[in-house]
Coordinates of C-alpha atoms and ligand atoms in Angstrom, one line a residue:
M1 CA 0.0 0.0 0.0
M2 CA 1.3 3.5 -0.9
G3 CA 1.4 6.0 2.0
A4 CA 1.2 9.8 1.6
P5 CA 4.5 11.2 0.2
S6 CA 6.8 12.7 2.8
K7 CA 7.2 16.5 2.7
P8 CA 10.4 16.8 0.7
A9 CA 9.1 14.2 -1.7
A10 CA 5.9 16.3 -2.3
R11 CA 8.0 19.4 -2.9
R12 CA 10.2 17.6 -5.4
K13 CA 7.1 16.4 -7.2
S14 CA 5.5 19.9 -7.4
E15 CA 8.8 21.4 -8.6
A16 CA 9.1 18.7 -11.3
R17 CA 5.5 19.5 -12.3
K18 CA 6.4 23.2 -12.5
Q19 CA 9.5 22.5 -14.6
S20 CA 7.6 20.3 -17.0
A21 CA 4.9 22.9 -17.3
T22 CA 7.5 25.6 -18.1
A23 CA 9.1 23.2 -20.6
L24 CA 5.7 22.6 -22.2
H25 CA 5.1 26.4 -22.4
S26 CA 8.4 27.1 -23.9
H27 CA 7.8 24.2 -26.4
D28 CA 4.4 25.7 -27.3
A29 CA 6.0 29.1 -27.6
E30 CA 8.7 27.7 -29.9
V31 CA 6.1 26.0 -32.1
L32 CA 4.1 29.3 -32.2
R33 CA 7.3 31.3 -33.0
Q34 CA 8.2 28.8 -35.8
T35 CA 4.6 28.9 -37.2
L36 CA 4.6 32.8 -37.2
E37 CA 8.0 32.9 -38.8
R38 CA 6.8 30.4 -41.5
Y39 CA 3.8 32.5 -42.3
E40 CA 6.0 35.7 -42.4
L41 CA 8.4 34.0 -44.8
I42 CA 5.6 32.7 -47.0
F43 CA 4.1 36.2 -47.0
K44 CA 7.6 37.5 -48.1
A45 CA 8.4 34.6 -50.5
T46 CA 5.2 34.7 -52.6
H47 CA 4.7 37.2 -55.2
D48 CA 1.0 37.1 -54.5
I49 CA -0.6 39.9 -52.4
L50 CA -2.1 38.1 -49.4
Y51 CA -5.0 39.4 -47.4
D52 CA -7.0 38.6 -44.3
L53 CA -10.4 40.2 -44.2
D54 CA -12.5 40.3 -41.0
L55 CA -16.0 40.7 -42.4
D56 CA -17.5 41.7 -39.0
S57 CA -15.2 44.8 -38.5
G58 CA -14.4 45.3 -42.2
T59 CA -10.7 45.4 -41.4
V60 CA -8.0 44.0 -43.7
V61 CA -4.5 42.9 -43.1
W62 CA -2.2 42.8 -46.2
N63 CA 1.3 41.4 -46.6
E64 CA 4.1 43.6 -47.8
A65 CA 3.5 42.7 -51.5
L66 CA 0.6 45.2 -51.5
H67 CA 3.2 48.0 -51.2
V68 CA 5.9 46.3 -53.3
Q69 CA 3.7 45.4 -56.2
F70 CA 1.2 48.2 -56.3
G71 CA 3.5 51.0 -55.1
Y72 CA 1.5 52.0 -52.0
A73 CA 3.5 53.6 -49.2
A74 CA 3.7 51.7 -45.9
D75 CA 1.4 54.3 -44.2
E76 CA -1.3 54.0 -46.9
P77 CA -4.6 53.5 -45.0
A78 CA -5.3 50.2 -46.7
D79 CA -6.6 48.4 -43.7
T80 CA -10.3 48.7 -44.5
L81 CA -12.7 46.9 -46.8
E82 CA -13.9 50.3 -48.0
W83 CA -10.4 51.2 -49.2
W84 CA -10.2 47.9 -51.1
T85 CA -13.6 48.3 -52.8
Q86 CA -12.8 51.9 -53.7
H87 CA -9.7 50.7 -55.6
I88 CA -11.6 48.3 -57.8
H89 CA -12.3 49.7 -61.3
P90 CA -15.8 51.3 -61.3
D91 CA -16.8 49.1 -64.3
D92 CA -16.0 45.9 -62.5
A93 CA -17.1 46.8 -58.9
L94 CA -20.8 45.9 -59.3
R95 CA -20.0 42.5 -61.0
V96 CA -17.6 41.6 -58.2
E97 CA -20.1 42.7 -55.5
H98 CA -22.7 40.4 -57.1
Q99 CA -20.2 37.5 -57.4
V100 CA -19.3 37.8 -53.8
A101 CA -23.0 37.8 -52.8
D102 CA -23.6 34.7 -54.9
W103 CA -20.6 33.1 -53.3
F104 CA -21.8 33.8 -49.8
D105 CA -25.3 32.4 -50.7
S106 CA -23.9 29.3 -52.4
G107 CA -22.4 27.8 -49.3
A108 CA -19.0 27.3 -51.1
T109 CA -15.8 28.0 -49.3
T110 CA -13.5 28.8 -52.2
W111 CA -14.0 31.4 -54.9
Q112 CA -12.1 33.3 -57.6
T113 CA -12.6 36.2 -59.9
E114 CA -10.7 38.8 -61.9
Y115 CA -11.0 42.5 -61.9
R116 CA -9.0 45.7 -62.5
F117 CA -7.3 47.2 -59.4
L118 CA -5.9 50.7 -59.0
K119 CA -2.2 51.1 -58.4
A120 CA -0.5 53.9 -56.5
D121 CA 0.6 55.5 -59.8
G122 CA -3.0 55.9 -61.0
S123 CA -2.9 53.0 -63.5
Y124 CA -5.0 49.9 -63.3
C125 CA -3.7 46.3 -63.4
Y126 CA -5.7 43.1 -63.8
V127 CA -5.7 40.9 -60.7
R128 CA -6.9 37.4 -60.1
D129 CA -8.5 37.3 -56.6
R130 CA -8.7 33.9 -54.9
G131 CA -10.4 33.6 -51.6
F132 CA -11.2 31.1 -48.9
L133 CA -14.3 31.9 -46.8
Q134 CA -14.5 31.0 -43.1
R135 CA -18.0 30.7 -41.8
A136 CA -19.5 30.7 -38.3
P137 CA -21.0 27.3 -37.1
H138 CA -24.4 28.4 -38.4
G139 CA -22.9 29.3 -41.8
E140 CA -22.6 33.1 -41.5
P141 CA -19.5 34.3 -43.4
I142 CA -17.0 35.8 -41.0
R143 CA -13.6 36.0 -42.6
I144 CA -11.9 35.8 -46.0
I145 CA -8.3 34.8 -46.5
G146 CA -7.0 35.0 -50.0
S147 CA -4.6 36.4 -52.5
L148 CA -4.4 38.8 -55.4
L149 CA -2.2 37.9 -58.3
D150 CA -1.2 40.5 -60.9
I151 CA -2.2 39.0 -64.3
T152 CA -1.8 42.1 -66.4
K153 CA 0.9 40.5 -68.6
Q154 CA -1.2 37.3 -69.1
K155 CA -4.2 39.5 -70.1
E156 CA -2.2 41.3 -72.7
L157 CA -1.0 38.0 -74.2
D158 CA -4.6 36.7 -74.2
L159 CA -5.7 39.8 -75.9
A160 CA -3.0 39.4 -78.6
K161 CA -4.0 35.7 -79.1
D162 CA -7.7 36.6 -79.3
E163 CA -6.9 39.3 -81.9
F164 CA -5.0 36.7 -83.9
I165 CA -7.8 34.1 -83.7
S166 CA -10.3 36.7 -84.7
L167 CA -8.3 37.6 -87.7
V168 CA -7.6 34.0 -88.8
S169 CA -11.3 33.0 -88.4
H170 CA -12.4 36.0 -90.3
Q171 CA -10.0 35.1 -93.2
L172 CA -11.1 31.5 -93.2
R173 CA -14.8 32.3 -93.5
T174 CA -14.7 33.6 -97.0
P175 CA -12.9 30.7 -98.7
L176 CA -15.0 28.2 -96.7
T177 CA -18.2 29.8 -97.9
V178 CA -16.9 29.5 -101.5
I179 CA -16.3 25.8 -101.0
R180 CA -19.8 25.2 -99.6
L181 CA -21.4 27.3 -102.4
Y182 CA -19.7 25.5 -105.2
S183 CA -20.3 22.0 -103.8
E184 CA -24.0 22.9 -103.3
M185 CA -24.0 24.0 -107.0
L186 CA -22.5 20.7 -108.1
T187 CA -25.1 18.8 -106.0
N188 CA -27.8 20.8 -107.6
G189 CA -26.7 19.7 -111.1
F190 CA -25.2 23.1 -112.0
I191 CA -22.6 21.5 -114.4
G192 CA -24.7 18.4 -115.2
K193 CA -26.4 15.5 -113.5
L194 CA -24.2 13.6 -111.0
D195 CA -24.1 9.8 -110.6
S196 CA -24.9 8.5 -107.1
A197 CA -21.2 8.1 -106.1
Q198 CA -20.4 11.6 -107.2
E199 CA -23.4 12.9 -105.4
A200 CA -22.3 11.1 -102.2
H201 CA -18.7 12.5 -102.4
I202 CA -19.8 16.0 -103.1
G203 CA -22.4 15.7 -100.2
R204 CA -19.6 14.9 -97.8
I205 CA -17.7 18.0 -99.0
T206 CA -20.8 20.1 -98.4
N207 CA -21.4 18.6 -94.9
A208 CA -17.8 19.1 -93.9
S209 CA -17.7 22.7 -95.1
V210 CA -21.0 23.5 -93.3
R211 CA -19.5 22.1 -90.1
L212 CA -16.3 24.1 -90.6
I213 CA -18.2 27.3 -91.2
K214 CA -20.2 26.7 -88.0
L215 CA -17.0 26.1 -86.1
V216 CA -15.3 29.2 -87.5
E217 CA -18.4 31.3 -86.8
D218 CA -18.5 30.1 -83.2
I219 CA -14.8 30.8 -82.7
L220 CA -15.3 34.3 -84.2
N221 CA -18.3 35.0 -82.0
V222 CA -16.4 33.8 -78.9
S223 CA -13.4 35.9 -79.7
R224 CA -15.6 39.0 -80.5
I225 CA -17.2 38.7 -77.0
E226 CA -13.9 38.0 -75.3
L227 CA -12.5 41.1 -76.9
D228 CA -15.5 43.0 -75.6
R229 CA -16.6 43.7 -79.1
I230 CA -20.1 42.4 -78.6
S231 CA -22.6 45.2 -78.8
I232 CA -26.2 44.7 -77.7
N233 CA -28.6 46.6 -79.9
P234 CA -32.0 46.2 -78.4
T235 CA -35.1 47.2 -80.3
S236 CA -38.7 46.7 -79.1
L237 CA -39.5 43.1 -80.3
D238 CA -42.1 40.5 -79.6
P239 CA -40.2 37.5 -78.0
N240 CA -43.0 35.1 -79.1
K241 CA -42.4 35.9 -82.8
L242 CA -38.6 35.5 -82.4
I243 CA -39.1 32.1 -80.8
E244 CA -41.5 31.0 -83.5
A245 CA -39.0 32.1 -86.2
T246 CA -36.2 30.1 -84.5
I247 CA -38.4 27.0 -84.1
A248 CA -39.2 27.2 -87.9
D249 CA -35.4 27.1 -88.6
I250 CA -35.0 24.0 -86.5
T251 CA -38.1 22.1 -87.4
P252 CA -36.5 20.3 -90.4
L253 CA -33.8 18.9 -88.1
A254 CA -36.4 17.9 -85.5
S255 CA -38.7 16.3 -88.0
E256 CA -35.8 14.3 -89.5
K257 CA -35.4 12.8 -86.0
G258 CA -39.1 12.5 -85.3
I259 CA -38.9 15.0 -82.5
T260 CA -41.7 17.4 -81.8
I261 CA -41.2 20.9 -80.6
V262 CA -44.1 22.4 -78.6
F263 CA -44.4 26.2 -78.0
E264 CA -47.5 27.8 -76.5
P265 CA -46.9 31.5 -76.7
D266 CA -48.1 33.6 -73.7
N267 CA -50.3 36.1 -75.5
T268 CA -50.3 38.5 -72.6
L269 CA -46.7 39.3 -73.3
H270 CA -45.8 42.5 -75.0
A271 CA -42.8 43.6 -77.0
L272 CA -39.6 44.3 -75.0
P273 CA -36.1 45.5 -75.7
L274 CA -34.3 42.6 -77.3
D275 CA -31.3 42.2 -79.6
D276 CA -32.8 39.8 -82.2
T277 CA -29.5 38.3 -83.2
I278 CA -28.4 37.6 -79.7
F279 CA -31.8 36.4 -78.5
C280 CA -32.3 34.1 -81.5
Q281 CA -28.8 32.7 -81.2
I282 CA -29.5 31.7 -77.5
V283 CA -32.9 30.1 -78.4
H284 CA -31.3 28.4 -81.4
N285 CA -28.5 27.0 -79.3
F286 CA -30.8 25.6 -76.6
L287 CA -33.2 24.2 -79.2
T288 CA -30.6 22.5 -81.4
N289 CA -29.0 21.0 -78.4
A290 CA -32.4 19.7 -77.1
V291 CA -33.0 18.1 -80.5
R292 CA -29.4 16.8 -81.0
Y293 CA -29.2 15.3 -77.5
T294 CA -32.5 13.5 -77.6
R295 CA -32.9 10.0 -79.1
P296 CA -35.0 9.8 -82.3
L297 CA -38.7 9.1 -82.5
K298 CA -39.7 9.4 -78.8
G299 CA -38.4 12.9 -78.3
H300 CA -40.3 16.0 -77.5
V301 CA -39.1 19.5 -76.7
D302 CA -41.1 22.1 -74.8
I303 CA -40.3 25.8 -74.9
L304 CA -41.8 28.5 -72.7
F305 CA -41.3 32.2 -72.3
V306 CA -42.9 33.7 -69.3
R307 CA -42.9 36.8 -67.1
E308 CA -42.1 36.1 -63.5
D309 CA -42.0 38.6 -60.6
E310 CA -38.6 40.0 -61.2
S311 CA -37.6 38.8 -64.6
Y312 CA -38.5 37.0 -67.9
V313 CA -37.5 33.4 -68.1
L314 CA -37.1 31.3 -71.2
T315 CA -37.2 27.5 -70.6
V316 CA -36.3 24.8 -73.0
R317 CA -37.1 21.3 -71.8
D318 CA -36.2 18.0 -73.5
N319 CA -36.6 14.3 -72.6
G320 CA -33.2 13.4 -74.0
I321 CA -30.0 11.8 -72.8
G322 CA -29.4 14.1 -69.9
I323 CA -26.0 15.4 -68.6
P324 CA -24.0 13.2 -66.2
K325 CA -23.6 14.7 -62.7
T326 CA -19.8 14.8 -63.0
D327 CA -20.0 16.8 -66.2
Q328 CA -22.6 19.3 -65.0
P329 CA -20.2 21.8 -63.4
H330 CA -18.2 22.1 -66.7
I331 CA -21.0 22.3 -69.2
F332 CA -20.7 26.1 -69.8
S333 CA -16.9 25.9 -70.2
R334 CA -15.1 26.5 -73.5
F335 CA -14.9 23.3 -75.7
Y336 CA -16.4 21.1 -73.0
R337 CA -18.5 18.1 -74.2
A338 CA -19.9 15.3 -72.0
N339 CA -19.0 11.7 -73.1
N340 CA -22.6 10.6 -73.5
A341 CA -23.1 13.6 -75.9
V342 CA -20.1 12.7 -78.0
N343 CA -21.4 9.1 -78.3
I344 CA -24.8 10.2 -79.7
E345 CA -23.6 13.2 -81.7
E346 CA -20.1 12.9 -83.0
H347 CA -19.8 16.5 -84.3
G348 CA -19.9 19.3 -81.9
T349 CA -17.6 22.1 -80.7
G350 CA -18.4 22.6 -77.1
L351 CA -18.5 26.3 -77.8
G352 CA -22.3 26.9 -78.1
L353 CA -23.1 27.0 -74.4
Y354 CA -20.0 28.9 -73.6
L355 CA -21.1 31.5 -76.1
V356 CA -24.6 31.6 -74.7
K357 CA -23.2 32.3 -71.2
L358 CA -21.0 35.1 -72.5
M359 CA -23.9 36.6 -74.4
A360 CA -26.2 36.4 -71.4
E361 CA -23.6 38.1 -69.2
A362 CA -23.2 40.8 -71.8
F363 CA -26.8 41.9 -71.2
N364 CA -27.1 41.1 -67.5
G365 CA -28.9 37.8 -68.0
R366 CA -28.3 34.5 -66.4
V367 CA -28.3 30.9 -67.7
W368 CA -28.5 27.6 -65.9
F369 CA -29.9 24.1 -66.3
E370 CA -31.3 21.1 -64.5
S371 CA -30.7 17.6 -65.8
T372 CA -31.3 14.0 -64.9
M373 CA -29.3 11.3 -66.8
G374 CA -31.5 9.4 -69.2
R375 CA -34.6 11.5 -68.4
G376 CA -33.8 14.9 -69.9
T377 CA -32.5 18.4 -69.5
T378 CA -34.0 21.8 -69.0
F379 CA -32.1 25.0 -69.9
F380 CA -33.1 28.4 -68.5
L381 CA -32.4 31.9 -69.6
Q382 CA -33.3 34.8 -67.3
L383 CA -33.7 38.3 -68.7
P384 CA -34.1 41.5 -66.7
L385 CA -37.7 43.0 -66.8
T386 CA -36.1 45.9 -68.6
G387 CA -35.1 43.5 -71.4
M388 CA -31.6 43.5 -72.9
S389 CA -29.1 46.4 -72.4
Q390 CA -25.4 46.6 -72.8
T391 CA -23.3 46.1 -69.7
T392 CA -19.6 46.6 -69.4
H393 CA -18.2 43.3 -68.3
M394 CA -15.1 41.3 -67.9
H395 CA -14.8 37.6 -67.9
A396 CA -13.8 35.8 -64.8
Ligands
ADP1 P1 -21.8 21.1 -78.6 O1 -23.3 20.8 -78.5 O2 -21.3 21.5 -79.9 O3 -21.0 20.0 -78.0 P2 -22.5 23.1 -76.6 O4 -21.6 24.1 -75.9 O5 -23.7 23.6 -77.2 O6 -21.6 22.3 -77.6 O7 -22.9 22.0 -75.4 C1 -21.8 21.5 -74.6 C2 -22.2 20.2 -74.0 O8 -23.3 20.3 -73.2 C3 -22.6 19.2 -75.1 O9 -21.6 18.6 -75.7 C4 -23.4 18.2 -74.2 O10 -22.5 17.4 -73.5 C5 -24.1 19.1 -73.2 N1 -25.5 19.4 -73.5 C6 -25.9 20.6 -74.0 N2 -27.2 20.6 -74.2 C7 -27.6 19.4 -73.8 C8 -28.9 18.8 -73.7 N3 -30.1 19.4 -74.1 N4 -29.0 17.5 -73.3 C9 -27.9 16.8 -73.0 N5 -26.6 17.4 -73.0 C10 -26.5 18.6 -73.4

């Protein structure tokens, strides 16, 4: 049996406890010191501008890169959210504000965007802003830690590349149109009747040239928008008429596959400011996709255009192949095609929906979809109640 420790033994024990507590403290302090040093060195080593924003107080802590890269003096009063937002280019500020609000609502933790930021010398540079959002246990956003990377050089290179692509596509369009025109003339017996083998060969040339022209046109349209050369020219137009005209264009393709397109126009709708080319291009894209990605014979496509409380919404619903869950986040990305779509429809560019999204952003619209594999897909376009109008925008 163990007795109570004698007095000197008890003292020894308590001293030992004190010593180990001190050792523990100094160990913790050392770990803390090393961690702080590590963060300080990372702050110094990276070329990114790092920030820590407390959303409650609106205070911001920056690393030295803010001063080194943007030329601000050490005593610049940059420690508030207000200072930050005031330094975003006025043409980008509203978009960024909306994107941040969407981010907070979405429940996501990470986010990125691009915008122009004012430097101390009065010029603007392009930055890529990447943030990580910390939320309170009930989900309220409380803090953002992130980085700004100066991507001005990259933007300039992209611009030069886009200019080049735009020029090349433009130059390709004319000779391609000539090829299509002459092959169509041959098919139509312009220089005499063709035998069936000749007709089949020329038919292939026509089809290939039609596909190439479509590709070149898509690329040209994308580069136009990316170069901010898209102009929205709204005039007062009846959306029902535009939809009916677009359906008429697509009906031959749909009938060929035995797919019906149903549109019941809402006759209470009035004309509204629309750019007919842009509007029809979006409807055309949704409709052709609905027809292309639906199996023959049993397919039907419904199209709706209605006024809701805060907006107009165009809906195109099909009972086609659907979009696999893993592909869904990428469907509006440039050149992206899901495998099930490639299997059913070999030819495609993956540019149509990317273009639709850019066009919608250009007039303050929004596009999204819902889809179930094997059951069908519904695409939506939302338009402001004021119809289409030009916005200044930048792609992020
Ligand atoms: P493309 O149709 O030329 O491939 P898009 O950009 O129009 O290019 O579409 C991108 C991808 O989105 C398609 O390849 C397909 O995977 C998917 N998609 C678009 N619309 C539909 C739809 N209605 N049903 C199923 N998948 C679709």
